[in-house]
Coordinates of C-alpha atoms and ligand atoms in Angstrom, one line a residue:
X106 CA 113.0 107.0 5.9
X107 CA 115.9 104.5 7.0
X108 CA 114.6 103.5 9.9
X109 CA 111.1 104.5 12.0
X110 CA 112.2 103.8 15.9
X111 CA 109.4 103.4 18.3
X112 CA 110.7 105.3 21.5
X113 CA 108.3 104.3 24.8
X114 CA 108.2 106.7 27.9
X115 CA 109.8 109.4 25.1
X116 CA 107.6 112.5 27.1
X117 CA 109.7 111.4 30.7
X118 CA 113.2 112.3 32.0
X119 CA 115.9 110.4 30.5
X120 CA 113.3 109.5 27.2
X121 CA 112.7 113.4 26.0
X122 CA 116.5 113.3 26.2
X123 CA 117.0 110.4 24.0
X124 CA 113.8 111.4 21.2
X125 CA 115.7 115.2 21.3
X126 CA 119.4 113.0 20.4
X127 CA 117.8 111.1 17.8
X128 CA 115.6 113.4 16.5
X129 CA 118.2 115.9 15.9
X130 CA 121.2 113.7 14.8
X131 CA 119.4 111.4 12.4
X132 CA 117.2 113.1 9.8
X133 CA 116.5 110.3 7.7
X134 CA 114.9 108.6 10.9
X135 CA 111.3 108.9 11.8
X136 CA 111.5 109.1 15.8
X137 CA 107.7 107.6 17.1
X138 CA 107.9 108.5 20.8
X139 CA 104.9 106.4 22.4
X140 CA 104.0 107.7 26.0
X141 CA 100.7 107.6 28.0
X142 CA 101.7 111.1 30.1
X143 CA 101.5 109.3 34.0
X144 CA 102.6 112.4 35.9
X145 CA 106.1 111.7 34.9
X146 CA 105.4 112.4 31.5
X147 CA 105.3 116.0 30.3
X148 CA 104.8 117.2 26.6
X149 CA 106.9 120.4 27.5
X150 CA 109.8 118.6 27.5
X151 CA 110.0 118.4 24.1
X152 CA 108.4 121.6 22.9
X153 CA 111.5 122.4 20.8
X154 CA 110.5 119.3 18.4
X155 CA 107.1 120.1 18.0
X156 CA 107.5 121.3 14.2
X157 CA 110.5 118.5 12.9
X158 CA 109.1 116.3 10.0
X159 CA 110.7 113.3 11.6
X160 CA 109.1 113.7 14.8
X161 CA 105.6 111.7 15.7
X162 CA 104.0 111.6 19.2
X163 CA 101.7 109.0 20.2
X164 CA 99.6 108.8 23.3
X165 CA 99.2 105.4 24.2
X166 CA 99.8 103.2 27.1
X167 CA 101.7 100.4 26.6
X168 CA 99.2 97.7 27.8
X169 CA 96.6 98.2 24.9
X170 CA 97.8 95.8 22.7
X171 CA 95.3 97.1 19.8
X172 CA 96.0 100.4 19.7
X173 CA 100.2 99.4 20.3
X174 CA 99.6 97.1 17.0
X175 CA 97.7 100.1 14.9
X176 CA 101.5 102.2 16.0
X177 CA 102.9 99.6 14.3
X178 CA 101.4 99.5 11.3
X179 CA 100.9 103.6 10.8
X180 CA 104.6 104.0 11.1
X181 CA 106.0 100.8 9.7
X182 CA 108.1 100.1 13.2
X183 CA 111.5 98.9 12.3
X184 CA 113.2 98.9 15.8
X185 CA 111.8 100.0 19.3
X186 CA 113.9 101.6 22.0
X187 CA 111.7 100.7 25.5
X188 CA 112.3 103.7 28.4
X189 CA 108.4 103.7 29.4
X190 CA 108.3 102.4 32.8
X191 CA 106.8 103.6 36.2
X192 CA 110.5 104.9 37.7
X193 CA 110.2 105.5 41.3
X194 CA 111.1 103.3 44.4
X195 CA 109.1 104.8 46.9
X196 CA 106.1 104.8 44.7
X197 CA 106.7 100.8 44.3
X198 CA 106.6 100.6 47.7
X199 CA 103.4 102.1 48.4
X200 CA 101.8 100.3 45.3
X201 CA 103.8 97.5 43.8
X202 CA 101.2 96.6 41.7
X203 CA 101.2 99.5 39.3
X204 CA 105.1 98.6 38.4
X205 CA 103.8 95.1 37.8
X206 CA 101.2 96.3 35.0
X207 CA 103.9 98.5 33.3
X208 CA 107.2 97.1 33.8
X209 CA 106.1 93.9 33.1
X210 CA 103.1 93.2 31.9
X211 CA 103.8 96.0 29.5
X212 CA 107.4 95.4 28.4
X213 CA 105.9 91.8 27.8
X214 CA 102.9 93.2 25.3
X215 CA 105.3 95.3 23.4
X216 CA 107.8 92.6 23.6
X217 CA 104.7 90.3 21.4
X218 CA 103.3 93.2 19.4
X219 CA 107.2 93.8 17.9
X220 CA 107.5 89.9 17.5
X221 CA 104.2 89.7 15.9
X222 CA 104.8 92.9 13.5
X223 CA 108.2 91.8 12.4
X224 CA 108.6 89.0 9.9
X225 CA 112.0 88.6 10.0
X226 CA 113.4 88.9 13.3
X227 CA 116.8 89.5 12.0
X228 CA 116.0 92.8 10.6
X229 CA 114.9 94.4 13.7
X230 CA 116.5 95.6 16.9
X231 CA 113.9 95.6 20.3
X232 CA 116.3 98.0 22.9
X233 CA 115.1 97.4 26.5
X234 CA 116.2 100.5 28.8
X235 CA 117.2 99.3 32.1
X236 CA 118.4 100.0 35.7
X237 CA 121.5 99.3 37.8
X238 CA 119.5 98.3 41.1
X239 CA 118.3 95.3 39.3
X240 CA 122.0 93.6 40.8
X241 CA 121.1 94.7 44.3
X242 CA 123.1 96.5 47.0
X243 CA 127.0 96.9 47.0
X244 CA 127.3 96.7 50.6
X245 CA 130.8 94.6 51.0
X246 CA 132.5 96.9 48.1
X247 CA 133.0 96.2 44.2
X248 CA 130.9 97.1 41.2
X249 CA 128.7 96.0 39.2
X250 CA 129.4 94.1 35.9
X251 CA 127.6 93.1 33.4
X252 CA 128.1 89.2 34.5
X253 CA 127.3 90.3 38.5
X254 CA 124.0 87.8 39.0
X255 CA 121.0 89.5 39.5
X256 CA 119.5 90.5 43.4
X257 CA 116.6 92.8 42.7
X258 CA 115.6 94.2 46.7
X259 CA 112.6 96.8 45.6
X260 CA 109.7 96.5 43.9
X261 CA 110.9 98.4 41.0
X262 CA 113.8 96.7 40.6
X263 CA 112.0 93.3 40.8
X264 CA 109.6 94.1 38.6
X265 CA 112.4 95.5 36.1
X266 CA 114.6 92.4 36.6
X267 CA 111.5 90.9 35.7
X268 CA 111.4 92.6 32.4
X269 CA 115.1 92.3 31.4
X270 CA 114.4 88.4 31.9
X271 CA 111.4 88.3 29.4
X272 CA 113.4 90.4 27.0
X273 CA 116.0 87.5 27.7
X274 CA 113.5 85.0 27.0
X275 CA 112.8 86.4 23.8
X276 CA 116.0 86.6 22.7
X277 CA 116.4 83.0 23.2
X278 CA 112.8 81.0 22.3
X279 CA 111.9 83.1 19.4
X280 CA 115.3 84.3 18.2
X281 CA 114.5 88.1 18.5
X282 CA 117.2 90.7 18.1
X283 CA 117.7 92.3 21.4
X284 CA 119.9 94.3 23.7
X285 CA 119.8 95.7 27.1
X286 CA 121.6 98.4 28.9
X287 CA 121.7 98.6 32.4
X288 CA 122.6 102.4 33.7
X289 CA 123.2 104.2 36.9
X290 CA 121.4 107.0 39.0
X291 CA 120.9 109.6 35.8
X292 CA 120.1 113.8 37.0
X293 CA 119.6 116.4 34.8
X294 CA 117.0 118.6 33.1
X295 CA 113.5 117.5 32.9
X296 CA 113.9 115.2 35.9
X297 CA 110.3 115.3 37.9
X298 CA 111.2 116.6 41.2
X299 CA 110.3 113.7 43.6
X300 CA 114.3 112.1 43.3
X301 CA 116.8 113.2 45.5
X302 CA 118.7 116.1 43.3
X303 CA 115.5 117.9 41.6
X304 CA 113.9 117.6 44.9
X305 CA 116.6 119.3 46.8
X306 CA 117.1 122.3 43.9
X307 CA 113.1 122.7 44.5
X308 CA 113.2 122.6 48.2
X309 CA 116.1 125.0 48.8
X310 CA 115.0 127.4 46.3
X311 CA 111.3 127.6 48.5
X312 CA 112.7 127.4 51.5
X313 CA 111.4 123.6 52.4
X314 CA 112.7 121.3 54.6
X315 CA 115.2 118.8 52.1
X316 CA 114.6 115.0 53.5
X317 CA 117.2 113.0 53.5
X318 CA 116.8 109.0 54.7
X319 CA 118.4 107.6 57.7
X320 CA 122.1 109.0 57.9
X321 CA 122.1 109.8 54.7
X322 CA 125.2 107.4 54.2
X323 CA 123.8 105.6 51.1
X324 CA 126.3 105.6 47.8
X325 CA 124.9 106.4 44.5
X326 CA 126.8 106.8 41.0
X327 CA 125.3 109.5 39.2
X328 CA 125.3 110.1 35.2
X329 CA 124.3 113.6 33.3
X330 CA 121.1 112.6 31.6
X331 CA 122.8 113.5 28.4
X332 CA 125.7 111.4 28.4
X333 CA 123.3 108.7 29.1
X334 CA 121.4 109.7 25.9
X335 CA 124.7 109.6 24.1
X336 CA 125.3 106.0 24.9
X337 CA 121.9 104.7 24.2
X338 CA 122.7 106.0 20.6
X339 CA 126.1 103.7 20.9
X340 CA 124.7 100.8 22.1
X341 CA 121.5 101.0 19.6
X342 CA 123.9 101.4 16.4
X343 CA 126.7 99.5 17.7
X344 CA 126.2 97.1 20.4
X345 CA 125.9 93.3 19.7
X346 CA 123.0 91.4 19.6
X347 CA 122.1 89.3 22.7
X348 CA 124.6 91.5 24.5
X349 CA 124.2 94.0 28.0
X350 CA 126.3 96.9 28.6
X351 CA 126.4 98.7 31.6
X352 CA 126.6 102.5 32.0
X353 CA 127.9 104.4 34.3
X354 CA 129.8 107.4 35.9
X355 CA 132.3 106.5 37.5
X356 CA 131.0 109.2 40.1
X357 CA 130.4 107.8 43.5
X358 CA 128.6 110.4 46.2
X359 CA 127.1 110.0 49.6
X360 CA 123.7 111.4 49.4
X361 CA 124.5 113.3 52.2
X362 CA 127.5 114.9 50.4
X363 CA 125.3 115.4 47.5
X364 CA 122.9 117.6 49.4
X365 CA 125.5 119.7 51.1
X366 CA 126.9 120.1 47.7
X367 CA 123.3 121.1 46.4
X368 CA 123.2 123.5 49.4
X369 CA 126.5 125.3 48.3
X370 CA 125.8 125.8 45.3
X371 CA 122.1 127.5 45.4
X372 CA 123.3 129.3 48.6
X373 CA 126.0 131.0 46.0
X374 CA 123.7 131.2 42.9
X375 CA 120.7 132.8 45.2
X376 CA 122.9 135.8 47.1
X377 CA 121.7 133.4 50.3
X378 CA 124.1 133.2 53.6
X379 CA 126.7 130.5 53.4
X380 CA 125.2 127.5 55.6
X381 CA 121.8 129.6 55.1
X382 CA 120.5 126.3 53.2
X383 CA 122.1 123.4 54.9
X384 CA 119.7 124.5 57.6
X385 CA 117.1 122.9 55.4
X386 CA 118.5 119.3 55.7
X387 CA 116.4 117.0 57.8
X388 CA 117.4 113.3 58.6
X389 CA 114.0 111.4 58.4
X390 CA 112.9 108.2 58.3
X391 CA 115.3 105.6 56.3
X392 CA 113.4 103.8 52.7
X393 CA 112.0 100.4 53.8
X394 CA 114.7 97.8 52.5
X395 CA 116.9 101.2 51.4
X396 CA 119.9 99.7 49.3
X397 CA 122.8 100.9 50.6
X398 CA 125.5 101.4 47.5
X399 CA 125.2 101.2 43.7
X400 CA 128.3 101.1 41.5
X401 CA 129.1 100.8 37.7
X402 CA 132.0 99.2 36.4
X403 CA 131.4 100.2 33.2
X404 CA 134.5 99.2 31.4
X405 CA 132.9 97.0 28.8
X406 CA 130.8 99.7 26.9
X407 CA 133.7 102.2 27.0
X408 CA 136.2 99.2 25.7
X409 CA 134.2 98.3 23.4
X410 CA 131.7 101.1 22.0
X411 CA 134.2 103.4 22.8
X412 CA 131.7 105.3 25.2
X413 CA 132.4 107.3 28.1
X414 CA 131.0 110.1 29.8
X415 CA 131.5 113.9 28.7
X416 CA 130.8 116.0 31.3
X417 CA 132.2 115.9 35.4
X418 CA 129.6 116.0 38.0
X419 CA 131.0 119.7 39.1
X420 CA 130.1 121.2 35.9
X421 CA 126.8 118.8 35.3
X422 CA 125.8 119.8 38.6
X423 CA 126.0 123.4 37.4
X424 CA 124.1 123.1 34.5
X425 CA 121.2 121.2 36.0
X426 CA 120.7 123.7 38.8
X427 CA 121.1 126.8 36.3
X428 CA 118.1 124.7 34.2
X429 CA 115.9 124.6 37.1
X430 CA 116.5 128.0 38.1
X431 CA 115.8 129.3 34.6
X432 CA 113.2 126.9 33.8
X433 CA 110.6 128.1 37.0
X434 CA 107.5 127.8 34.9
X435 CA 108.3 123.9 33.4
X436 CA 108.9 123.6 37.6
X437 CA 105.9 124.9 38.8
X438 CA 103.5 123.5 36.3
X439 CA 104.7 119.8 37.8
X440 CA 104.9 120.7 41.3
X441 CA 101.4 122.2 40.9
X442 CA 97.8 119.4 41.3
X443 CA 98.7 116.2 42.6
X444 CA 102.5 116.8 43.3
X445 CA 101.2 118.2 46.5
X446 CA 98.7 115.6 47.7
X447 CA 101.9 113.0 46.9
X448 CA 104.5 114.7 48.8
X449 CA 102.5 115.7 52.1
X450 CA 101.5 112.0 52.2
X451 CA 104.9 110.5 51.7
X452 CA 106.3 113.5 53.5
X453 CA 104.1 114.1 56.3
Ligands
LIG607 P1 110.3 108.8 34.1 O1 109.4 108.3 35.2 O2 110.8 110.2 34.1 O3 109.5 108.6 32.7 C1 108.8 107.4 32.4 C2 107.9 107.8 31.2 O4 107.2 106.6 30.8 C3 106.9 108.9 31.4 O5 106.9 109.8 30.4 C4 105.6 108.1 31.5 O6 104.5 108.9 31.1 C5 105.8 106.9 30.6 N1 105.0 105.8 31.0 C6 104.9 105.2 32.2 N2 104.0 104.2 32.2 C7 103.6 104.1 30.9 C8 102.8 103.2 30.2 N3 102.1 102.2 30.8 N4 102.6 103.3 28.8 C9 103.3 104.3 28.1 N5 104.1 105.2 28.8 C10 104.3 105.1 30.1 O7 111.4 107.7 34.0 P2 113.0 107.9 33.7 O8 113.7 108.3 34.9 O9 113.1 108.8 32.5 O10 113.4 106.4 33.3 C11 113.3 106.0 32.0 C12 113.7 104.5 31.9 O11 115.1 104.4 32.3 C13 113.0 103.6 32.9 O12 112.8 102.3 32.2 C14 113.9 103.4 34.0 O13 113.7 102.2 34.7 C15 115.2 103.5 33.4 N6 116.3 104.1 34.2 C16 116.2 105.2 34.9 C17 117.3 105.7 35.6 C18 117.2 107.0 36.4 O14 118.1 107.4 37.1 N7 116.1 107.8 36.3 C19 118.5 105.0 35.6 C20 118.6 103.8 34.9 C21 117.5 103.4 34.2
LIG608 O1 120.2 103.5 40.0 C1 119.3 103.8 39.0 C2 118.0 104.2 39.6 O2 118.1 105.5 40.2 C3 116.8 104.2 38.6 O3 116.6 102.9 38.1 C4 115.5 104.8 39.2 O4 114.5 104.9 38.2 C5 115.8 106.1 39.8 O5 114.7 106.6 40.5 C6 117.0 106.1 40.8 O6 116.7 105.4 42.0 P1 117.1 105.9 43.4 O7 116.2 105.3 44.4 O8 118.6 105.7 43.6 O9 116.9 107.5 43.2 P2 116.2 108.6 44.2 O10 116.5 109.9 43.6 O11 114.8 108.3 44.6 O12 117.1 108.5 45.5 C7 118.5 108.6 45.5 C8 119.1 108.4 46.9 O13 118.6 109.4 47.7 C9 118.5 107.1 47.5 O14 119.6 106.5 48.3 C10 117.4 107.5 48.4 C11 117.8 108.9 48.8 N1 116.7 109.9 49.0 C12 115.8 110.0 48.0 C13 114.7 110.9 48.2 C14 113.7 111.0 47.1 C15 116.6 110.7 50.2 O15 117.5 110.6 51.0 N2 115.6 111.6 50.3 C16 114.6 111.7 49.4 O16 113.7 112.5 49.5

């Protein structure tokens, strides 16, 4: 094998896209994806890789250092791309503490165990996976570049600025080979349906009202989950040490406009009424400290890896409702259990 990458959170959303890229496109690569299965990880997402030699899955949480340091040794770790992280805003607001442990705490213990493992530091690349809102809210216009000074305003994004700075840190006091990527609102397959887009597809398709926050005015940029995996692979084979690249889509929407859109659509694709959905949309209470806009300049990784993004959001959005429409078992199997208990609390 020419390399034997460690992927972390490899059984979410945006991971099971990345372990299917690599997987797939390098053979002579053993792909370890490390995952503890919180309810945002699911093993079906990656059913299609069950029988490929170069595939391995591991469950284990990133905080036991023992059993991180036995990964290490089984498969030889040469380099680690780091997704595993607890992902949603609203659930860091209802218990910060739990984004501590993982985004933190836990990007710091792998963060040792890879340092530890290695030898030479030189030889080895530690990827950290990262998120836009760690450079706070847009609200007087402009983007977001890679030298735009961190503002973190949520728990989750405090606690990943947090871990982007101890990646930093290692980079610097121990001279460990490192590079971060900082991306944009991602949607897609295999998203769980608690964010704003796979909520809505679920929620129009069974008739629920769709909740959307304050005036619905809030600005995301919004990346196919693919094109994201797609860069990843850039960045890991041919970004620069020490460096940051931001990714993005150049695709600005309203959320409101989004969930119109999202209405449109599934009206069309379900033989419903035209406006039969919108009557679904319900203006509720706004996010506590709700950021109000989010945009990429992501100049510098197209520039300079060449990068950009392959699909437009018309035809992306397409795809990922015709996913979620064809894929009602892989919907109802997450939406089934606790999915319920969460949503009627946050919901009700
Ligand atoms: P997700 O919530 O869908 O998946 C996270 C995965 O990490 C799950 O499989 C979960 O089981 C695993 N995990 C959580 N805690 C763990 C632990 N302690 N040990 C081992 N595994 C653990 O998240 P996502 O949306 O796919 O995001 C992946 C990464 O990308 C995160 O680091 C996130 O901050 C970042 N990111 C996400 C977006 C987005 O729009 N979703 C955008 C930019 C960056
Ligand atoms: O920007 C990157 C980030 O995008 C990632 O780092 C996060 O992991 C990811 O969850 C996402 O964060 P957001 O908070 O932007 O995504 P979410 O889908 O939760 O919300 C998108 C927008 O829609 C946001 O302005 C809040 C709003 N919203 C969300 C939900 C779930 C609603 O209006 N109603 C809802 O029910």
């Amino acid at each position: 094998m020419k390399k034997s990458i460690l992927i972390t959170g490899g059984a979410g959303f945006i991971g099971s896209h990345v372990v299917r890229l690599f997987v797939n496109k390098f053979p002579d690569y053993r792909i370890i994806n490390l995952d503890c299965l919180t309810y945002a990880g699911n093993l079906e997402n990656l059913k299609d890789l069950e029988d490929k030699d170069n595939y391995v899955f591991s469950k284990v949480d990133i905080n036991e250092e023992k059993l991180l340091e036995k990964v290490f040794n089984d498969y030889q770790i040469t380099d680690v791309i780091h997704l595993a992280a607890e992902s949603h805003v609203d659930r860091s607001i209802s218990d910060p503490l739990a984004f501590v442990k993982t985004n933190v705490m836990g990007t710091v213990n792998l963060l040792n165990t890879a340092r530890n493992f290695w030898k030479d530091l030189n030889n080895h690349l530690f990827y950290h996976v990262s998120t836009d809102e760690v450079y706070g809210s847009l609200d007087n216009g402009g983007y977001f570049t890679e030298t735009t000074p961190y503002d973190p305003q949520s728990p989750y994004s405090a606690s990943k600025a947090s871990s982007d700075h101890f990646v930093r840190a290692y980079a610097n006091t121990y001279g460990m080979k490192t590079v971060i990527s900082n991306c944009s609102n991602n949607y897609g397959p295999n998203q769980f349906p608690e964010k704003l887009i796979p909520l809505c597809i679920h929620n129009i398709k069974e008739r629920k009202p769709l909740p959307v926050y304050g005036k619905g005015e809030n600005v995301r940029d919004w990346l196919y989950v693919e094109d994201h995996a797609r860069a990843i692979d850039e960045v890991f084979h041919k970004g620069l040490p020490g460096q940051t690249y931001n990714i993005g889509g150049f695709n600005e929407w309203k959320n409101i406009a989004i969930v119109e859109l999202l209405c449109q659509i599934m009206d069309r694709k379900l033989g419903r009424a035209e406006g039969e959905s919108a009557k679904l949309i319900t203006f509720v209470k706004d996010r506590a400290g709700h950021d109000l806009r989010y945009a990429i300049d992501a100049q510098k990784i197209n520039k300079e890896l060449g990068w950009e993004p392959s699909l437009t959001f018309e035809v992306g959005i397409e795809k990922t409702v015709d996913w979620y429409l064809e894929n009602e078992s892989w919907l109802k199997g997450v939406t089934s259990g606790d999915y319920l208990h969460y949503y009627e609390a946050h919901y009700s």
